[in-house]
């Protein structure tokens, strides 16, 4: 027994034994169901042809093609209508441009007539005042009120926006909460302080971008635009002031308004240059309207004579009454 090899023990497996016909299932399926799928597919195809007339896939393709054709038709019709309407729109646009040009030309013509009449009135006023000996006072009043053109030594101050102005912010900067979209832009209150500083420093007449300032002038903002007497200005803002040039320049730069302008240069990049000029010329104000004051009516010669005679008669009657009273008393 020792010389005989021992056989390993055979362990029973828990798997079920394979069926004897398991390898025959494919052959059985082919034999039993070989034609069923083909018949079913042919019947479904025949049914679809009978209901819709076309296969579903082809019908979908035709529907897509029809939609594309319809879209192309709509685009074509729209383009044709736009092409037809383009000349009409262009004609209306050109008519509007012509109308604006015509109205502008008419306004310029009327403004020229106004300027001519204003010059005529000024000449007549000067002639009348010269004949009465009040020409010097009239010239002074006209200069101070802005009614006449003036020239003389003074200063030229040019204020411009920053080259690279930063916009936006958290709203804590007071320059960001005044309606302007850019903190590096010149504001209406900046220009107000500049003009007031020049007046306080001794300026006798001031203009901004050719607009003469008077006692009734207003500098305000409309959006990002600065208006002077309701006329919009564009930067750079050129401020001309008539006065003692060197002294006016020095006093302005050392004043609080001049230091304010310098702070704008340092903090916000706003550009400003001031220079003395030997002769600056300021135009007259477009309109000088007196709102309250009224001229004293001057009586003519006949009225004055009648008034004098009436006064003499009244004095004579008063003297006669006085004499009668004295006689009665005595």
mmCIF file of C-alpha atoms in Angstrom:
data_model
loop_
_atom_site.group_PDB
_atom_site.id
_atom_site.type_symbol
_atom_site.label_atom_id
_atom_site.label_comp_id
_atom_site.label_asym_id
_atom_site.label_seq_id
_atom_site.Cartn_x
_atom_site.Cartn_y
_atom_site.Cartn_z
ATOM 1 C CA UNK A 1 0.000 0.000 0.000
ATOM 2 C CA UNK A 2 2.903 2.240 0.577
ATOM 3 C CA UNK A 3 4.060 1.905 -2.988
ATOM 4 C CA UNK A 4 0.733 2.746 -4.535
ATOM 5 C CA UNK A 5 0.036 6.462 -5.359
ATOM 6 C CA UNK A 6 -2.850 7.921 -3.495
ATOM 7 C CA UNK A 7 -5.664 9.558 -5.462
ATOM 8 C CA UNK A 8 -6.799 13.069 -4.322
ATOM 9 C CA UNK A 9 -10.225 13.055 -2.840
ATOM 10 C CA UNK A 10 -12.967 14.131 -5.198
ATOM 11 C CA UNK A 11 -14.946 17.085 -3.790
ATOM 12 C CA UNK A 12 -18.553 17.482 -4.688
ATOM 13 C CA UNK A 13 -19.455 20.775 -6.476
ATOM 14 C CA UNK A 14 -22.511 22.851 -5.664
ATOM 15 C CA UNK A 15 -23.082 23.793 -9.347
ATOM 16 C CA UNK A 16 -25.843 22.164 -11.246
ATOM 17 C CA UNK A 17 -24.949 19.896 -14.088
ATOM 18 C CA UNK A 18 -25.320 21.416 -17.557
ATOM 19 C CA UNK A 19 -28.312 20.506 -19.593
ATOM 20 C CA UNK A 20 -27.647 18.129 -22.352
ATOM 21 C CA UNK A 21 -29.442 20.314 -24.909
ATOM 22 C CA UNK A 22 -27.871 23.630 -23.818
ATOM 23 C CA UNK A 23 -25.557 23.700 -26.792
ATOM 24 C CA UNK A 24 -28.496 23.135 -29.090
ATOM 25 C CA UNK A 25 -30.416 26.346 -28.092
ATOM 26 C CA UNK A 26 -28.999 28.483 -30.915
ATOM 27 C CA UNK A 27 -29.816 25.856 -33.497
ATOM 28 C CA UNK A 28 -33.259 25.401 -32.005
ATOM 29 C CA UNK A 29 -33.908 29.197 -32.102
ATOM 30 C CA UNK A 30 -32.848 29.380 -35.735
ATOM 31 C CA UNK A 31 -35.038 26.474 -36.663
ATOM 32 C CA UNK A 32 -38.132 27.588 -34.729
ATOM 33 C CA UNK A 33 -38.024 31.420 -35.158
ATOM 34 C CA UNK A 34 -36.036 32.055 -38.286
ATOM 35 C CA UNK A 35 -38.871 33.788 -40.197
ATOM 36 C CA UNK A 36 -40.898 35.408 -37.418
ATOM 37 C CA UNK A 37 -38.821 38.622 -37.151
ATOM 38 C CA UNK A 38 -38.757 39.132 -40.898
ATOM 39 C CA UNK A 39 -42.499 38.690 -41.199
ATOM 40 C CA UNK A 40 -43.097 41.120 -38.322
ATOM 41 C CA UNK A 41 -40.845 43.794 -39.861
ATOM 42 C CA UNK A 42 -42.495 43.434 -43.255
ATOM 43 C CA UNK A 43 -45.944 43.728 -41.700
ATOM 44 C CA UNK A 44 -44.969 46.882 -39.776
ATOM 45 C CA UNK A 45 -43.530 48.440 -42.925
ATOM 46 C CA UNK A 46 -46.661 47.644 -44.881
ATOM 47 C CA UNK A 47 -48.828 49.116 -42.140
ATOM 48 C CA UNK A 48 -46.836 52.351 -42.051
ATOM 49 C CA UNK A 49 -47.106 52.706 -45.820
ATOM 50 C CA UNK A 50 -50.852 52.165 -45.606
ATOM 51 C CA UNK A 51 -51.427 54.820 -42.889
ATOM 52 C CA UNK A 52 -49.092 57.659 -43.795
ATOM 53 C CA UNK A 53 -48.240 56.957 -47.364
ATOM 54 C CA UNK A 54 -44.511 57.304 -46.596
ATOM 55 C CA UNK A 55 -42.150 55.871 -44.051
ATOM 56 C CA UNK A 56 -41.826 57.826 -40.819
ATOM 57 C CA UNK A 57 -38.179 58.699 -41.321
ATOM 58 C CA UNK A 58 -38.760 60.044 -44.805
ATOM 59 C CA UNK A 59 -41.801 61.991 -43.659
ATOM 60 C CA UNK A 60 -39.721 63.630 -40.926
ATOM 61 C CA UNK A 61 -37.086 64.578 -43.455
ATOM 62 C CA UNK A 62 -39.707 66.078 -45.725
ATOM 63 C CA UNK A 63 -41.173 68.014 -42.789
ATOM 64 C CA UNK A 64 -37.754 69.419 -41.924
ATOM 65 C CA UNK A 65 -37.173 70.332 -45.540
ATOM 66 C CA UNK A 66 -40.553 72.065 -45.660
ATOM 67 C CA UNK A 67 -39.737 74.040 -42.520
ATOM 68 C CA UNK A 68 -36.417 75.147 -43.973
ATOM 69 C CA UNK A 69 -38.108 76.193 -47.194
ATOM 70 C CA UNK A 70 -40.682 78.192 -45.222
ATOM 71 C CA UNK A 71 -37.973 79.891 -43.157
ATOM 72 C CA UNK A 72 -36.035 80.722 -46.302
ATOM 73 C CA UNK A 73 -39.202 82.130 -47.825
ATOM 74 C CA UNK A 74 -39.831 84.338 -44.790
ATOM 75 C CA UNK A 75 -36.240 85.607 -44.837
ATOM 76 C CA UNK A 76 -36.445 86.270 -48.557
ATOM 77 C CA UNK A 77 -39.709 88.174 -48.229
ATOM 78 C CA UNK A 78 -38.305 90.198 -45.316
ATOM 79 C CA UNK A 79 -35.169 91.049 -47.265
ATOM 80 C CA UNK A 80 -37.258 92.066 -50.261
ATOM 81 C CA UNK A 81 -39.444 94.301 -48.111
ATOM 82 C CA UNK A 82 -36.382 95.836 -46.468
ATOM 83 C CA UNK A 83 -34.880 96.447 -49.895
ATOM 84 C CA UNK A 84 -38.090 98.104 -51.007
ATOM 85 C CA UNK A 85 -38.348 100.189 -47.820
ATOM 86 C CA UNK A 86 -34.662 101.202 -47.802
ATOM 87 C CA UNK A 87 -35.060 103.998 -50.375
ATOM 88 C CA UNK A 88 -38.081 105.332 -48.483
ATOM 89 C CA UNK A 89 -36.184 105.361 -45.183
ATOM 90 C CA UNK A 90 -33.156 106.950 -46.834
ATOM 91 C CA UNK A 91 -35.388 109.582 -48.412
ATOM 92 C CA UNK A 92 -37.050 110.409 -45.093
ATOM 93 C CA UNK A 93 -33.635 110.568 -43.414
ATOM 94 C CA UNK A 94 -32.327 112.924 -46.069
ATOM 95 C CA UNK A 95 -35.453 115.075 -45.812
ATOM 96 C CA UNK A 96 -34.935 115.311 -42.060
ATOM 97 C CA UNK A 97 -31.301 116.318 -42.565
ATOM 98 C CA UNK A 98 -32.323 118.947 -45.113
ATOM 99 C CA UNK A 99 -34.960 120.273 -42.735
ATOM 100 C CA UNK A 100 -32.444 120.536 -39.898
ATOM 101 C CA UNK A 101 -29.965 122.302 -42.173
ATOM 102 C CA UNK A 102 -32.650 124.718 -43.365
ATOM 103 C CA UNK A 103 -33.823 125.493 -39.830
ATOM 104 C CA UNK A 104 -30.221 125.968 -38.719
ATOM 105 C CA UNK A 105 -29.562 128.341 -41.598
ATOM 106 C CA UNK A 106 -32.730 130.292 -40.767
ATOM 107 C CA UNK A 107 -31.705 130.483 -37.115
ATOM 108 C CA UNK A 108 -28.237 131.718 -38.090
ATOM 109 C CA UNK A 109 -29.815 134.300 -40.364
ATOM 110 C CA UNK A 110 -32.108 135.518 -37.604
ATOM 111 C CA UNK A 111 -29.200 135.617 -35.167
ATOM 112 C CA UNK A 112 -27.265 137.712 -37.646
ATOM 113 C CA UNK A 113 -30.203 140.114 -37.843
ATOM 114 C CA UNK A 114 -30.356 140.271 -34.056
ATOM 115 C CA UNK A 115 -26.647 141.039 -33.855
ATOM 116 C CA UNK A 116 -26.998 143.763 -36.466
ATOM 117 C CA UNK A 117 -29.916 145.348 -34.622
ATOM 118 C CA UNK A 118 -28.042 145.108 -31.334
ATOM 119 C CA UNK A 119 -25.051 146.881 -32.860
ATOM 120 C CA UNK A 120 -27.357 149.571 -34.236
ATOM 121 C CA UNK A 121 -28.984 150.073 -30.839
ATOM 122 C CA UNK A 122 -25.586 150.255 -29.153
ATOM 123 C CA UNK A 123 -24.380 152.840 -31.658
ATOM 124 C CA UNK A 124 -27.494 154.950 -31.134
ATOM 125 C CA UNK A 125 -27.104 154.714 -27.363
ATOM 126 C CA UNK A 126 -23.493 155.812 -27.516
ATOM 127 C CA UNK A 127 -24.388 158.707 -29.804
ATOM 128 C CA UNK A 128 -27.199 159.848 -27.503
ATOM 129 C CA UNK A 129 -25.030 159.588 -24.414
ATOM 130 C CA UNK A 130 -22.166 161.367 -26.128
ATOM 131 C CA UNK A 131 -24.430 164.274 -26.986
ATOM 132 C CA UNK A 132 -25.623 164.488 -23.370
ATOM 133 C CA UNK A 133 -22.174 164.093 -21.876
ATOM 134 C CA UNK A 134 -22.718 160.688 -20.270
ATOM 135 C CA UNK A 135 -20.685 158.515 -22.599
ATOM 136 C CA UNK A 136 -18.036 157.534 -20.038
ATOM 137 C CA UNK A 137 -20.594 156.417 -17.482
ATOM 138 C CA UNK A 138 -22.501 154.456 -20.140
ATOM 139 C CA UNK A 139 -19.353 152.657 -21.261
ATOM 140 C CA UNK A 140 -18.587 151.710 -17.670
ATOM 141 C CA UNK A 141 -22.108 150.439 -17.070
ATOM 142 C CA UNK A 142 -22.064 148.506 -20.346
ATOM 143 C CA UNK A 143 -18.749 146.893 -19.478
ATOM 144 C CA UNK A 144 -19.849 145.881 -15.987
ATOM 145 C CA UNK A 145 -23.204 144.565 -17.184
ATOM 146 C CA UNK A 146 -21.711 142.639 -20.101
ATOM 147 C CA UNK A 147 -23.689 144.556 -22.702
ATOM 148 C CA UNK A 148 -20.616 145.727 -24.632
ATOM 149 C CA UNK A 149 -17.525 144.007 -25.974
ATOM 150 C CA UNK A 150 -14.391 144.640 -23.930
ATOM 151 C CA UNK A 151 -10.677 143.999 -24.286
ATOM 152 C CA UNK A 152 -7.545 144.609 -22.287
ATOM 153 C CA UNK A 153 -4.832 142.850 -20.304
ATOM 154 C CA UNK A 154 -5.810 139.830 -18.270
ATOM 155 C CA UNK A 155 -5.332 136.099 -17.825
ATOM 156 C CA UNK A 156 -6.168 132.982 -19.793
ATOM 157 C CA UNK A 157 -7.076 129.868 -17.796
ATOM 158 C CA UNK A 158 -7.589 126.566 -19.640
ATOM 159 C CA UNK A 159 -9.196 123.713 -17.678
ATOM 160 C CA UNK A 160 -9.503 120.250 -19.233
ATOM 161 C CA UNK A 161 -10.556 116.754 -18.212
ATOM 162 C CA UNK A 162 -7.996 114.199 -17.100
ATOM 163 C CA UNK A 163 -6.312 112.149 -19.822
ATOM 164 C CA UNK A 164 -7.123 108.813 -18.174
ATOM 165 C CA UNK A 165 -10.071 109.463 -15.910
ATOM 166 C CA UNK A 166 -11.267 106.612 -13.714
ATOM 167 C CA UNK A 167 -14.987 105.952 -13.602
ATOM 168 C CA UNK A 168 -17.085 104.072 -11.115
ATOM 169 C CA UNK A 169 -16.368 103.563 -7.437
ATOM 170 C CA UNK A 170 -18.126 102.734 -4.201
ATOM 171 C CA UNK A 171 -20.004 106.051 -4.024
ATOM 172 C CA UNK A 172 -18.066 107.374 -1.028
ATOM 173 C CA UNK A 173 -16.216 109.949 -3.120
ATOM 174 C CA UNK A 174 -18.250 113.170 -3.309
ATOM 175 C CA UNK A 175 -17.253 113.584 -6.936
ATOM 176 C CA UNK A 176 -18.929 110.245 -7.758
ATOM 177 C CA UNK A 177 -22.367 111.173 -6.437
ATOM 178 C CA UNK A 178 -23.123 114.306 -8.439
ATOM 179 C CA UNK A 179 -24.531 112.654 -11.568
ATOM 180 C CA UNK A 180 -21.262 112.562 -13.507
ATOM 181 C CA UNK A 181 -20.048 109.187 -14.718
ATOM 182 C CA UNK A 182 -16.369 110.031 -14.390
ATOM 183 C CA UNK A 183 -14.426 111.447 -11.446
ATOM 184 C CA UNK A 184 -11.747 112.862 -13.752
ATOM 185 C CA UNK A 185 -14.125 115.153 -15.588
ATOM 186 C CA UNK A 186 -14.531 118.843 -14.878
ATOM 187 C CA UNK A 187 -17.822 119.459 -13.079
ATOM 188 C CA UNK A 188 -20.105 122.462 -13.125
ATOM 189 C CA UNK A 189 -19.232 123.318 -9.528
ATOM 190 C CA UNK A 190 -15.516 123.208 -10.429
ATOM 191 C CA UNK A 191 -16.104 125.797 -13.129
ATOM 192 C CA UNK A 192 -18.239 127.833 -10.739
ATOM 193 C CA UNK A 193 -15.420 127.971 -8.206
ATOM 194 C CA UNK A 194 -12.923 128.957 -10.894
ATOM 195 C CA UNK A 195 -15.118 131.812 -12.133
ATOM 196 C CA UNK A 196 -15.959 133.031 -8.632
ATOM 197 C CA UNK A 197 -12.283 132.912 -7.709
ATOM 198 C CA UNK A 198 -11.395 135.099 -10.690
ATOM 199 C CA UNK A 199 -14.122 137.602 -9.795
ATOM 200 C CA UNK A 200 -12.911 137.710 -6.195
ATOM 201 C CA UNK A 201 -9.309 138.158 -7.350
ATOM 202 C CA UNK A 202 -10.119 141.359 -9.237
ATOM 203 C CA UNK A 203 -11.395 140.349 -12.673
ATOM 204 C CA UNK A 204 -13.452 143.054 -14.387
ATOM 205 C CA UNK A 205 -15.005 140.819 -17.065
ATOM 206 C CA UNK A 206 -15.052 137.026 -17.535
ATOM 207 C CA UNK A 207 -16.015 134.696 -20.380
ATOM 208 C CA UNK A 208 -16.062 130.888 -20.690
ATOM 209 C CA UNK A 209 -15.565 129.390 -24.152
ATOM 210 C CA UNK A 210 -16.686 132.658 -25.698
ATOM 211 C CA UNK A 211 -19.768 133.038 -23.468
ATOM 212 C CA UNK A 212 -19.695 136.372 -21.632
ATOM 213 C CA UNK A 213 -20.754 136.100 -17.995
ATOM 214 C CA UNK A 214 -23.061 138.642 -16.399
ATOM 215 C CA UNK A 215 -24.686 139.068 -13.004
ATOM 216 C CA UNK A 216 -27.522 136.792 -14.191
ATOM 217 C CA UNK A 217 -25.357 134.060 -15.740
ATOM 218 C CA UNK A 218 -25.739 130.485 -14.498
ATOM 219 C CA UNK A 219 -23.269 127.607 -14.716
ATOM 220 C CA UNK A 220 -24.976 124.267 -14.208
ATOM 221 C CA UNK A 221 -24.920 120.658 -15.366
ATOM 222 C CA UNK A 222 -27.250 118.578 -17.529
ATOM 223 C CA UNK A 223 -26.038 115.001 -17.300
ATOM 224 C CA UNK A 224 -22.333 115.033 -18.099
ATOM 225 C CA UNK A 225 -22.539 118.350 -19.982
ATOM 226 C CA UNK A 226 -21.807 121.786 -18.538
ATOM 227 C CA UNK A 227 -24.153 124.597 -19.525
ATOM 228 C CA UNK A 228 -23.430 128.316 -19.372
ATOM 229 C CA UNK A 229 -26.634 130.316 -19.782
ATOM 230 C CA UNK A 230 -28.285 127.124 -21.129
ATOM 231 C CA UNK A 231 -25.638 126.724 -23.832
ATOM 232 C CA UNK A 232 -23.651 123.467 -23.725
ATOM 233 C CA UNK A 233 -19.869 123.678 -23.605
ATOM 234 C CA UNK A 234 -17.262 121.113 -24.587
ATOM 235 C CA UNK A 235 -13.810 120.729 -23.029
ATOM 236 C CA UNK A 236 -11.284 122.212 -22.864
ATOM 237 C CA UNK A 237 -12.854 125.129 -21.017
ATOM 238 C CA UNK A 238 -11.086 128.400 -21.818
ATOM 239 C CA UNK A 239 -11.731 131.087 -19.221
ATOM 240 C CA UNK A 240 -10.701 134.634 -20.146
ATOM 241 C CA UNK A 241 -10.640 137.397 -17.554
ATOM 242 C CA UNK A 242 -9.835 141.078 -18.030
ATOM 243 C CA UNK A 243 -7.800 142.687 -15.269
ATOM 244 C CA UNK A 244 -4.288 143.306 -14.011
ATOM 245 C CA UNK A 245 -2.730 140.164 -15.473
ATOM 246 C CA UNK A 246 0.168 139.378 -13.098
ATOM 247 C CA UNK A 247 -1.701 140.416 -9.973
ATOM 248 C CA UNK A 248 -4.887 138.624 -11.056
ATOM 249 C CA UNK A 249 -2.979 135.409 -11.749
ATOM 250 C CA UNK A 250 -1.104 135.532 -8.443
ATOM 251 C CA UNK A 251 -4.167 136.363 -6.350
ATOM 252 C CA UNK A 252 -6.217 133.599 -7.949
ATOM 253 C CA UNK A 253 -3.582 130.893 -7.504
ATOM 254 C CA UNK A 254 -3.150 131.835 -3.836
ATOM 255 C CA UNK A 255 -6.880 131.980 -3.144
ATOM 256 C CA UNK A 256 -9.009 129.127 -1.843
ATOM 257 C CA UNK A 257 -10.499 128.526 -5.284
ATOM 258 C CA UNK A 258 -7.054 128.393 -6.864
ATOM 259 C CA UNK A 259 -5.910 125.869 -4.249
ATOM 260 C CA UNK A 260 -9.085 123.867 -4.932
ATOM 261 C CA UNK A 261 -8.184 123.726 -8.629
ATOM 262 C CA UNK A 262 -4.643 122.658 -7.718
ATOM 263 C CA UNK A 263 -6.081 119.851 -5.565
ATOM 264 C CA UNK A 264 -8.119 118.654 -8.547
ATOM 265 C CA UNK A 265 -4.917 118.501 -10.564
ATOM 266 C CA UNK A 266 -3.089 116.493 -7.901
ATOM 267 C CA UNK A 267 -5.887 114.093 -6.939
ATOM 268 C CA UNK A 268 -7.874 113.563 -10.127
ATOM 269 C CA UNK A 269 -5.493 114.445 -12.947
ATOM 270 C CA UNK A 270 -7.544 117.404 -14.168
ATOM 271 C CA UNK A 271 -5.354 119.619 -16.325
ATOM 272 C CA UNK A 272 -5.211 123.385 -15.800
ATOM 273 C CA UNK A 273 -2.868 126.058 -17.143
ATOM 274 C CA UNK A 274 -2.959 129.792 -16.439
ATOM 275 C CA UNK A 275 -1.054 132.505 -18.276
ATOM 276 C CA UNK A 276 -1.015 136.294 -18.361
ATOM 277 C CA UNK A 277 -2.053 137.963 -21.607
ATOM 278 C CA UNK A 278 -1.295 141.447 -22.896
ATOM 279 C CA UNK A 279 -4.688 141.733 -24.566
ATOM 280 C CA UNK A 280 -7.752 139.502 -24.288
ATOM 281 C CA UNK A 281 -10.995 140.226 -26.099
ATOM 282 C CA UNK A 282 -14.356 139.288 -24.620
ATOM 283 C CA UNK A 283 -17.596 139.440 -26.634
ATOM 284 C CA UNK A 284 -20.777 141.063 -25.429
ATOM 285 C CA UNK A 285 -23.382 138.927 -23.713
ATOM 286 C CA UNK A 286 -26.019 137.502 -26.082
ATOM 287 C CA UNK A 287 -28.826 139.211 -24.187
ATOM 288 C CA UNK A 288 -28.916 141.558 -21.236
ATOM 289 C CA UNK A 289 -32.409 141.687 -19.754
ATOM 290 C CA UNK A 290 -33.388 144.124 -17.024
ATOM 291 C CA UNK A 291 -36.044 142.390 -14.946
ATOM 292 C CA UNK A 292 -36.876 144.903 -12.214
ATOM 293 C CA UNK A 293 -35.465 148.358 -12.926
ATOM 294 C CA UNK A 294 -37.580 150.762 -14.988
ATOM 295 C CA UNK A 295 -36.435 154.038 -16.554
ATOM 296 C CA UNK A 296 -37.786 157.270 -15.094
ATOM 297 C CA UNK A 297 -40.157 158.922 -17.602
ATOM 298 C CA UNK A 298 -38.847 162.271 -18.831
ATOM 299 C CA UNK A 299 -41.589 164.848 -19.666
ATOM 300 C CA UNK A 300 -41.381 166.646 -22.968
ATOM 301 C CA UNK A 301 -40.911 170.442 -23.295
ATOM 302 C CA UNK A 302 -44.636 171.276 -23.521
ATOM 303 C CA UNK A 303 -45.486 169.234 -20.455
ATOM 304 C CA UNK A 304 -42.572 170.772 -18.575
ATOM 305 C CA UNK A 305 -43.715 174.320 -19.518
ATOM 306 C CA UNK A 306 -47.292 173.644 -18.454
ATOM 307 C CA UNK A 307 -46.077 172.131 -15.215
ATOM 308 C CA UNK A 308 -43.915 175.204 -14.559
ATOM 309 C CA UNK A 309 -46.789 177.611 -15.265
ATOM 310 C CA UNK A 310 -49.092 175.638 -12.984
ATOM 311 C CA UNK A 311 -46.515 175.749 -10.240
ATOM 312 C CA UNK A 312 -46.076 179.525 -10.654
ATOM 313 C CA UNK A 313 -49.841 180.070 -10.529
ATOM 314 C CA UNK A 314 -50.068 177.994 -7.378
ATOM 315 C CA UNK A 315 -47.290 179.994 -5.744
ATOM 316 C CA UNK A 316 -49.010 183.280 -6.726
ATOM 317 C CA UNK A 317 -52.318 182.145 -5.248
ATOM 318 C CA UNK A 318 -50.608 181.100 -2.053
ATOM 319 C CA UNK A 319 -48.970 184.506 -1.699
ATOM 320 C CA UNK A 320 -52.295 186.344 -2.257
ATOM 321 C CA UNK A 321 -54.018 184.221 0.345
ATOM 322 C CA UNK A 322 -51.246 184.997 2.786
ATOM 323 C CA UNK A 323 -51.636 188.783 2.236
ATOM 324 C CA UNK A 324 -55.413 188.631 2.823
ATOM 325 C CA UNK A 325 -54.884 186.720 6.007
ATOM 326 C CA UNK A 326 -52.424 189.326 7.296
ATOM 327 C CA UNK A 327 -54.827 192.217 6.530
ATOM 328 C CA UNK A 328 -57.694 190.525 8.282
ATOM 329 C CA UNK A 329 -55.556 189.958 11.325
ATOM 330 C CA UNK A 330 -54.466 193.596 11.497
#
